[in-house]
PDB file of C-alpha atoms in Angstrom:
ATOM      1  CA  ASN A  11       3.575 -29.881  21.083  1.00  0.00           C
ATOM      2  CA  ALA A  12       0.090 -29.219  21.844  1.00  0.00           C
ATOM      3  CA  GLY A  13      -1.780 -26.596  20.090  1.00  0.00           C
ATOM      4  CA  VAL A  14      -4.004 -23.880  21.656  1.00  0.00           C
ATOM      5  CA  MET A  15      -6.702 -25.532  23.704  1.00  0.00           C
ATOM      6  CA  GLN A  16     -10.270 -24.532  24.068  1.00  0.00           C
ATOM      7  CA  ASN A  17     -13.049 -25.905  26.213  1.00  0.00           C
ATOM      8  CA  PRO A  18     -15.990 -26.347  25.663  1.00  0.00           C
ATOM      9  CA  ARG A  19     -15.971 -26.822  22.237  1.00  0.00           C
ATOM     10  CA  HIS A  20     -19.987 -26.488  22.302  1.00  0.00           C
ATOM     11  CA  LEU A  21     -21.792 -24.752  24.809  1.00  0.00           C
ATOM     12  CA  VAL A  22     -25.451 -24.223  25.181  1.00  0.00           C
ATOM     13  CA  ARG A  23     -27.022 -21.543  27.647  1.00  0.00           C
ATOM     14  CA  ARG A  24     -30.272 -20.219  28.606  1.00  0.00           C
ATOM     15  CA  ARG A  25     -30.755 -16.460  28.793  1.00  0.00           C
ATOM     16  CA  GLY A  26     -29.476 -14.853  31.867  1.00  0.00           C
ATOM     17  CA  GLN A  27     -26.989 -17.640  32.594  1.00  0.00           C
ATOM     18  CA  GLU A  28     -23.320 -17.316  33.071  1.00  0.00           C
ATOM     19  CA  ALA A  29     -20.674 -18.824  30.267  1.00  0.00           C
ATOM     20  CA  ARG A  30     -17.066 -19.542  31.268  1.00  0.00           C
ATOM     21  CA  LEU A  31     -14.794 -20.262  28.041  1.00  0.00           C
ATOM     22  CA  ARG A  32     -11.464 -21.541  28.875  1.00  0.00           C
ATOM     23  CA  CYS A  33      -8.027 -21.354  26.621  1.00  0.00           C
ATOM     24  CA  SER A  34      -4.683 -22.903  27.261  1.00  0.00           C
ATOM     25  CA  PRO A  35      -2.089 -21.451  25.088  1.00  0.00           C
ATOM     26  CA  MET A  36       0.612 -23.044  23.322  1.00  0.00           C
ATOM     27  CA  LYS A  37       3.464 -24.135  25.601  1.00  0.00           C
ATOM     28  CA  GLY A  38       5.670 -21.469  25.477  1.00  0.00           C
ATOM     29  CA  HIS A  39       3.128 -18.779  24.477  1.00  0.00           C
ATOM     30  CA  SER A  40       2.445 -15.958  27.127  1.00  0.00           C
ATOM     31  CA  HIS A  41       0.154 -14.113  24.877  1.00  0.00           C
ATOM     32  CA  VAL A  42      -3.604 -14.833  24.566  1.00  0.00           C
ATOM     33  CA  TYR A  43      -5.995 -12.979  22.284  1.00  0.00           C
ATOM     34  CA  TRP A  44      -9.653 -13.678  21.998  1.00  0.00           C
ATOM     35  CA  TYR A  45     -11.695 -13.143  18.895  1.00  0.00           C
ATOM     36  CA  ARG A  46     -15.314 -13.489  18.508  1.00  0.00           C
ATOM     37  CA  GLN A  47     -17.028 -14.802  15.015  1.00  0.00           C
ATOM     38  CA  LEU A  48     -20.426 -14.863  13.737  1.00  0.00           C
ATOM     39  CA  PRO A  49     -21.356 -17.516  11.020  1.00  0.00           C
ATOM     40  CA  GLU A  50     -19.576 -16.716   8.022  1.00  0.00           C
ATOM     41  CA  GLU A  51     -18.109 -13.411   9.041  1.00  0.00           C
ATOM     42  CA  GLY A  52     -14.573 -12.374   9.769  1.00  0.00           C
ATOM     43  CA  LEU A  53     -13.037 -12.237  13.632  1.00  0.00           C
ATOM     44  CA  LYS A  54     -13.359  -9.583  15.838  1.00  0.00           C
ATOM     45  CA  PHE A  55     -11.003  -8.783  18.315  1.00  0.00           C
ATOM     46  CA  MET A  56     -12.122  -8.734  21.905  1.00  0.00           C
ATOM     47  CA  VAL A  57      -9.165  -8.766  24.266  1.00  0.00           C
ATOM     48  CA  TYR A  58      -5.416  -9.425  24.402  1.00  0.00           C
ATOM     49  CA  LEU A  59      -3.799 -10.503  27.753  1.00  0.00           C
ATOM     50  CA  GLN A  60      -0.571 -11.527  28.967  1.00  0.00           C
ATOM     51  CA  LYS A  61      -0.220 -13.287  32.084  1.00  0.00           C
ATOM     52  CA  GLU A  62      -1.927 -11.690  35.086  1.00  0.00           C
ATOM     53  CA  ASN A  63      -2.451  -8.414  32.634  1.00  0.00           C
ATOM     54  CA  ILE A  64      -4.884  -6.923  30.353  1.00  0.00           C
ATOM     55  CA  ILE A  65      -3.352  -5.347  27.588  1.00  0.00           C
ATOM     56  CA  ASP A  66      -5.981  -4.324  25.438  1.00  0.00           C
ATOM     57  CA  GLU A  67      -9.682  -4.419  25.796  1.00  0.00           C
ATOM     58  CA  SER A  68     -11.107  -2.153  23.379  1.00  0.00           C
ATOM     59  CA  GLY A  69     -13.086  -4.906  21.588  1.00  0.00           C
ATOM     60  CA  MET A  70     -14.698  -5.880  24.592  1.00  0.00           C
ATOM     61  CA  PRO A  71     -18.710  -4.822  25.541  1.00  0.00           C
ATOM     62  CA  LYS A  72     -18.500  -2.882  28.397  1.00  0.00           C
ATOM     63  CA  GLU A  73     -20.733  -4.874  30.329  1.00  0.00           C
ATOM     64  CA  ARG A  74     -21.450  -8.419  31.273  1.00  0.00           C
ATOM     65  CA  PHE A  75     -17.949  -9.481  29.743  1.00  0.00           C
ATOM     66  CA  SER A  76     -14.710 -10.159  31.413  1.00  0.00           C
ATOM     67  CA  ALA A  77     -11.176 -12.089  30.995  1.00  0.00           C
ATOM     68  CA  GLU A  78      -8.612 -12.833  32.912  1.00  0.00           C
ATOM     69  CA  PHE A  79      -5.418 -14.825  31.815  1.00  0.00           C
ATOM     70  CA  PRO A  80      -4.016 -15.840  35.640  1.00  0.00           C
ATOM     71  CA  LYS A  81      -0.543 -16.876  36.672  1.00  0.00           C
ATOM     72  CA  GLU A  82      -1.322 -20.481  36.915  1.00  0.00           C
ATOM     73  CA  GLY A  83      -4.140 -21.939  34.798  1.00  0.00           C
ATOM     74  CA  PRO A  84      -6.130 -21.385  31.487  1.00  0.00           C
ATOM     75  CA  SER A  85      -7.260 -17.894  30.273  1.00  0.00           C
ATOM     76  CA  ILE A  86     -10.837 -17.785  30.908  1.00  0.00           C
ATOM     77  CA  LEU A  87     -13.721 -15.641  29.076  1.00  0.00           C
ATOM     78  CA  ARG A  88     -16.593 -14.947  31.163  1.00  0.00           C
ATOM     79  CA  ILE A  89     -20.116 -13.822  30.086  1.00  0.00           C
ATOM     80  CA  GLN A  90     -22.584 -13.116  32.803  1.00  0.00           C
ATOM     81  CA  GLN A  91     -26.260 -13.037  32.115  1.00  0.00           C
ATOM     82  CA  VAL A  92     -25.723 -13.944  28.605  1.00  0.00           C
ATOM     83  CA  VAL A  93     -28.533 -13.064  25.664  1.00  0.00           C
ATOM     84  CA  ARG A  94     -29.317 -14.590  22.425  1.00  0.00           C
ATOM     85  CA  GLY A  95     -27.266 -12.046  20.581  1.00  0.00           C
ATOM     86  CA  ASP A  96     -24.205 -13.729  22.482  1.00  0.00           C
ATOM     87  CA  SER A  97     -24.387 -16.608  20.584  1.00  0.00           C
ATOM     88  CA  ALA A  98     -21.292 -17.067  18.453  1.00  0.00           C
ATOM     89  CA  ALA A  99     -18.044 -18.593  18.162  1.00  0.00           C
ATOM     90  CA  TYR A 100     -15.317 -17.459  20.408  1.00  0.00           C
ATOM     91  CA  PHE A 101     -11.677 -18.166  19.414  1.00  0.00           C
ATOM     92  CA  CYS A 102      -8.515 -17.905  21.744  1.00  0.00           C
ATOM     93  CA  ALA A 103      -5.236 -17.644  19.746  1.00  0.00           C
ATOM     94  CA  SER A 104      -1.954 -17.395  21.303  1.00  0.00           C
ATOM     95  CA  SER A 105       1.394 -16.103  20.166  1.00  0.00           C
ATOM     96  CA  PRO A 106       4.967 -16.637  21.675  1.00  0.00           C
ATOM     97  CA  LYS A 107       5.883 -12.692  22.027  1.00  0.00           C
ATOM     98  CA  PHE A 108       5.234  -9.307  21.270  1.00  0.00           C
ATOM     99  CA  PRO A 109       5.698  -9.237  17.469  1.00  0.00           C
ATOM    100  CA  ASP A 110       7.655  -6.627  15.930  1.00  0.00           C
ATOM    101  CA  ARG A 111       9.528  -6.002  12.641  1.00  0.00           C
ATOM    102  CA  GLY A 112      11.797  -9.495  13.487  1.00  0.00           C
ATOM    103  CA  SER A 113       9.002 -11.885  14.019  1.00  0.00           C
ATOM    104  CA  SER A 114       6.095 -13.202  11.873  1.00  0.00           C
ATOM    105  CA  GLY A 115       3.615 -12.033  14.664  1.00  0.00           C
ATOM    106  CA  GLU A 116       1.572 -15.095  13.872  1.00  0.00           C
ATOM    107  CA  LEU A 117      -1.441 -16.063  15.706  1.00  0.00           C
ATOM    108  CA  PHE A 118      -1.797 -19.736  16.585  1.00  0.00           C
ATOM    109  CA  PHE A 119      -5.646 -20.391  16.957  1.00  0.00           C
ATOM    110  CA  GLY A 120      -7.936 -22.789  18.544  1.00  0.00           C
ATOM    111  CA  GLU A 121     -10.790 -24.799  17.338  1.00  0.00           C
ATOM    112  CA  GLY A 122     -13.251 -22.229  18.984  1.00  0.00           C
ATOM    113  CA  SER A 123     -15.964 -22.644  21.685  1.00  0.00           C
ATOM    114  CA  ARG A 124     -19.275 -22.260  20.097  1.00  0.00           C
ATOM    115  CA  LEU A 125     -22.098 -20.563  22.293  1.00  0.00           C
ATOM    116  CA  THR A 126     -25.568 -21.058  21.801  1.00  0.00           C
ATOM    117  CA  VAL A 127     -27.950 -18.908  23.851  1.00  0.00           C
ATOM    118  CA  LEU A 128     -31.415 -20.255  24.132  1.00  0.00           C
TER     119      LEU A 128
ATOM    120  CA  THR B  21     -15.665   0.253  12.194  1.00  0.00           C
ATOM    121  CA  GLN B  22     -14.305  -2.210   9.833  1.00  0.00           C
ATOM    122  CA  LEU B  23     -11.114  -1.319   8.440  1.00  0.00           C
ATOM    123  CA  LEU B  24     -10.374  -4.402   6.292  1.00  0.00           C
ATOM    124  CA  GLU B  25     -12.862  -4.902   3.555  1.00  0.00           C
ATOM    125  CA  GLN B  26     -12.962  -7.912   1.283  1.00  0.00           C
ATOM    126  CA  SER B  27     -14.181  -8.713  -2.021  1.00  0.00           C
ATOM    127  CA  PRO B  28     -16.035 -10.837  -3.089  1.00  0.00           C
ATOM    128  CA  GLN B  29     -17.765 -11.792   0.106  1.00  0.00           C
ATOM    129  CA  PHE B  30     -19.016 -15.062  -1.847  1.00  0.00           C
ATOM    130  CA  LEU B  31     -17.443 -17.133  -4.384  1.00  0.00           C
ATOM    131  CA  SER B  32     -18.682 -20.304  -5.833  1.00  0.00           C
ATOM    132  CA  ILE B  33     -16.565 -21.450  -8.715  1.00  0.00           C
ATOM    133  CA  GLN B  34     -15.488 -25.037 -11.004  1.00  0.00           C
ATOM    134  CA  GLU B  35     -12.743 -27.038 -10.242  1.00  0.00           C
ATOM    135  CA  GLY B  36      -9.613 -25.626 -12.422  1.00  0.00           C
ATOM    136  CA  GLU B  37     -10.932 -22.210 -12.562  1.00  0.00           C
ATOM    137  CA  ASN B  38      -8.665 -19.035 -11.154  1.00  0.00           C
ATOM    138  CA  LEU B  39      -9.759 -16.513  -8.584  1.00  0.00           C
ATOM    139  CA  THR B  40      -8.599 -13.736  -6.882  1.00  0.00           C
ATOM    140  CA  VAL B  41      -9.781 -11.962  -3.493  1.00  0.00           C
ATOM    141  CA  TYR B  42      -9.034  -8.687  -2.665  1.00  0.00           C
ATOM    142  CA  CYS B  43      -8.295  -7.095   0.928  1.00  0.00           C
ATOM    143  CA  ASN B  44      -8.497  -3.136   0.943  1.00  0.00           C
ATOM    144  CA  SER B  45      -8.086  -0.842   3.607  1.00  0.00           C
ATOM    145  CA  SER B  46      -7.420   3.072   3.977  1.00  0.00           C
ATOM    146  CA  SER B  47      -4.891   2.304   6.799  1.00  0.00           C
ATOM    147  CA  VAL B  48      -1.289   1.199   6.533  1.00  0.00           C
ATOM    148  CA  PHE B  49      -0.689  -1.878   8.345  1.00  0.00           C
ATOM    149  CA  SER B  50       2.960  -2.877   9.098  1.00  0.00           C
ATOM    150  CA  SER B  51       2.397  -6.262   7.866  1.00  0.00           C
ATOM    151  CA  LEU B  52      -0.756  -8.442   6.310  1.00  0.00           C
ATOM    152  CA  GLN B  53      -1.486 -12.121   6.913  1.00  0.00           C
ATOM    153  CA  TRP B  54      -3.916 -14.446   5.488  1.00  0.00           C
ATOM    154  CA  TYR B  55      -5.435 -17.163   7.199  1.00  0.00           C
ATOM    155  CA  ARG B  56      -7.631 -20.093   5.876  1.00  0.00           C
ATOM    156  CA  GLN B  57     -10.661 -21.394   8.138  1.00  0.00           C
ATOM    157  CA  GLU B  58     -12.739 -24.456   7.401  1.00  0.00           C
ATOM    158  CA  PRO B  59     -15.973 -25.236   8.950  1.00  0.00           C
ATOM    159  CA  GLY B  60     -15.935 -25.829  12.551  1.00  0.00           C
ATOM    160  CA  GLU B  61     -12.068 -25.045  13.178  1.00  0.00           C
ATOM    161  CA  GLY B  62     -10.061 -22.223  13.852  1.00  0.00           C
ATOM    162  CA  PRO B  63      -8.300 -20.137  11.243  1.00  0.00           C
ATOM    163  CA  VAL B  64      -4.831 -21.147   9.843  1.00  0.00           C
ATOM    164  CA  LEU B  65      -2.098 -18.956   8.778  1.00  0.00           C
ATOM    165  CA  LEU B  66      -1.187 -19.345   5.050  1.00  0.00           C
ATOM    166  CA  VAL B  67       1.287 -16.546   4.647  1.00  0.00           C
ATOM    167  CA  THR B  68       2.614 -13.027   6.251  1.00  0.00           C
ATOM    168  CA  VAL B  69       3.757 -10.117   3.742  1.00  0.00           C
ATOM    169  CA  VAL B  70       5.711  -7.570   5.162  1.00  0.00           C
ATOM    170  CA  THR B  71       7.411  -5.302   2.459  1.00  0.00           C
ATOM    171  CA  GLY B  72       4.990  -3.027   0.009  1.00  0.00           C
ATOM    172  CA  GLY B  73       5.160  -4.878  -3.376  1.00  0.00           C
ATOM    173  CA  GLU B  74       5.978  -8.112  -1.903  1.00  0.00           C
ATOM    174  CA  VAL B  75       4.913 -11.643  -3.924  1.00  0.00           C
ATOM    175  CA  LYS B  76       4.866 -14.481  -2.333  1.00  0.00           C
ATOM    176  CA  LYS B  77       3.625 -17.887  -3.485  1.00  0.00           C
ATOM    177  CA  LEU B  78       2.740 -21.302  -1.875  1.00  0.00           C
ATOM    178  CA  LYS B  79       1.946 -23.920  -4.360  1.00  0.00           C
ATOM    179  CA  ARG B  80      -0.852 -22.404  -6.199  1.00  0.00           C
ATOM    180  CA  LEU B  81      -1.814 -19.557  -4.117  1.00  0.00           C
ATOM    181  CA  THR B  82      -0.065 -16.164  -4.952  1.00  0.00           C
ATOM    182  CA  PHE B  83      -0.023 -13.231  -2.368  1.00  0.00           C
ATOM    183  CA  GLN B  84       0.645  -9.576  -3.147  1.00  0.00           C
ATOM    184  CA  PHE B  85       1.253  -7.138  -0.720  1.00  0.00           C
ATOM    185  CA  GLY B  86       0.535  -3.253  -2.082  1.00  0.00           C
ATOM    186  CA  ASP B  87       3.080  -1.081  -2.594  1.00  0.00           C
ATOM    187  CA  ALA B  88       1.515   1.321   0.014  1.00  0.00           C
ATOM    188  CA  ARG B  89       0.848  -1.467   2.505  1.00  0.00           C
ATOM    189  CA  LYS B  90      -2.836  -0.585   2.233  1.00  0.00           C
ATOM    190  CA  ASP B  91      -4.017  -3.782   0.124  1.00  0.00           C
ATOM    191  CA  SER B  92      -3.421  -6.854  -0.547  1.00  0.00           C
ATOM    192  CA  SER B  93      -4.631 -10.013  -3.033  1.00  0.00           C
ATOM    193  CA  LEU B  94      -4.655 -13.775  -2.836  1.00  0.00           C
ATOM    194  CA  HIS B  95      -4.973 -15.486  -6.397  1.00  0.00           C
ATOM    195  CA  ILE B  96      -5.640 -18.845  -6.651  1.00  0.00           C
ATOM    196  CA  THR B  97      -4.781 -21.122 -10.232  1.00  0.00           C
ATOM    197  CA  ALA B  98      -6.525 -24.143 -10.797  1.00  0.00           C
ATOM    198  CA  ALA B  99      -9.002 -23.945  -7.896  1.00  0.00           C
ATOM    199  CA  GLN B 100      -9.551 -27.599  -6.068  1.00  0.00           C
ATOM    200  CA  PRO B 101     -12.368 -28.726  -3.876  1.00  0.00           C
ATOM    201  CA  GLY B 102      -9.871 -28.587  -1.195  1.00  0.00           C
ATOM    202  CA  ASP B 103      -9.337 -24.950  -1.462  1.00  0.00           C
ATOM    203  CA  THR B 104     -13.062 -24.355  -0.168  1.00  0.00           C
ATOM    204  CA  GLY B 105     -13.147 -22.465   2.749  1.00  0.00           C
ATOM    205  CA  LEU B 106     -13.099 -19.067   4.546  1.00  0.00           C
ATOM    206  CA  TYR B 107     -10.301 -16.525   3.553  1.00  0.00           C
ATOM    207  CA  LEU B 108      -9.597 -14.173   6.053  1.00  0.00           C
ATOM    208  CA  CYS B 109      -6.882 -10.961   5.570  1.00  0.00           C
ATOM    209  CA  ALA B 110      -5.490  -9.845   8.556  1.00  0.00           C
ATOM    210  CA  GLY B 111      -3.598  -6.393   9.410  1.00  0.00           C
ATOM    211  CA  ALA B 112      -1.048  -5.933  11.780  1.00  0.00           C
ATOM    212  CA  ARG B 113       0.482  -2.706  13.442  1.00  0.00           C
ATOM    213  CA  TYR B 114       3.625  -2.999  15.257  1.00  0.00           C
ATOM    214  CA  GLY B 115       4.532  -0.194  17.914  1.00  0.00           C
ATOM    215  CA  GLY B 116       2.552   0.829  20.909  1.00  0.00           C
ATOM    216  CA  ALA B 117       1.181  -1.313  23.375  1.00  0.00           C
ATOM    217  CA  THR B 118      -1.167  -3.733  21.592  1.00  0.00           C
ATOM    218  CA  ASN B 119      -0.911  -6.228  19.255  1.00  0.00           C
ATOM    219  CA  LYS B 120      -4.369  -6.819  17.910  1.00  0.00           C
ATOM    220  CA  LEU B 121      -4.763  -8.303  14.529  1.00  0.00           C
ATOM    221  CA  ILE B 122      -7.357  -6.907  12.899  1.00  0.00           C
ATOM    222  CA  PHE B 123      -9.188  -9.292  10.321  1.00  0.00           C
ATOM    223  CA  GLY B 124     -11.159  -8.480   7.364  1.00  0.00           C
ATOM    224  CA  THR B 125     -14.799  -9.196   6.407  1.00  0.00           C
ATOM    225  CA  GLY B 126     -13.768 -12.575   4.956  1.00  0.00           C
ATOM    226  CA  THR B 127     -14.426 -14.015   1.678  1.00  0.00           C
ATOM    227  CA  LEU B 128     -15.986 -17.638   1.478  1.00  0.00           C
ATOM    228  CA  LEU B 129     -14.914 -19.934  -1.421  1.00  0.00           C
ATOM    229  CA  ALA B 130     -16.585 -22.887  -2.555  1.00  0.00           C
ATOM    230  CA  VAL B 131     -14.807 -24.872  -5.201  1.00  0.00           C
ATOM    231  CA  GLN B 132     -17.214 -27.418  -7.221  1.00  0.00           C
ATOM    232  CA  PRO B 133     -15.711 -30.735  -8.411  1.00  0.00           C
TER     233      PRO B 133
END
């Protein structure tokens, strides 16, 4: 099985441009999570999506950031009018189902997309 | 607000030494996971602990979940250079409409040969 696929791996944008990060979950997984990581720090939750639904976006900045997970195709994290503070690694993770006491709740992570804003 | 605090933040040791990493919170979690992340890669799950007081061993790594399910520890015996990486604990709460994992602040471990 292919793992979680993210692209691009590296993205360089100038201030004011748009960044689009894509994530294809593992086969059979219908739950997608986006996390942001600054160098040598932990991961900060951004958004949790299922197909065509945003379940929890409590970690998303109120402006410029949006996420979708359409019925067909990858999940996309979109950052409009990027600023230098958006520079970070953005990780996507997927899971097969909503975890409960009968499951491990393991998330499978992609290798990340590293955004650099000049 | 960071709900999970890890200590130490950085740790540099010699090969063969033992070490313990702590993950503490004032909140109760349904389960707690430990991940290891290597440079340029995503985190990879090491273990999940679910029951208060639970101890799990993975070769030279021993994981413990606190009795109150608020804290956890990772102990590595006879560390190897291959253990180098960023260790992250992550807490999960089940029930409700969301399933986000809350990640700890991370412990960056460097094992010198």
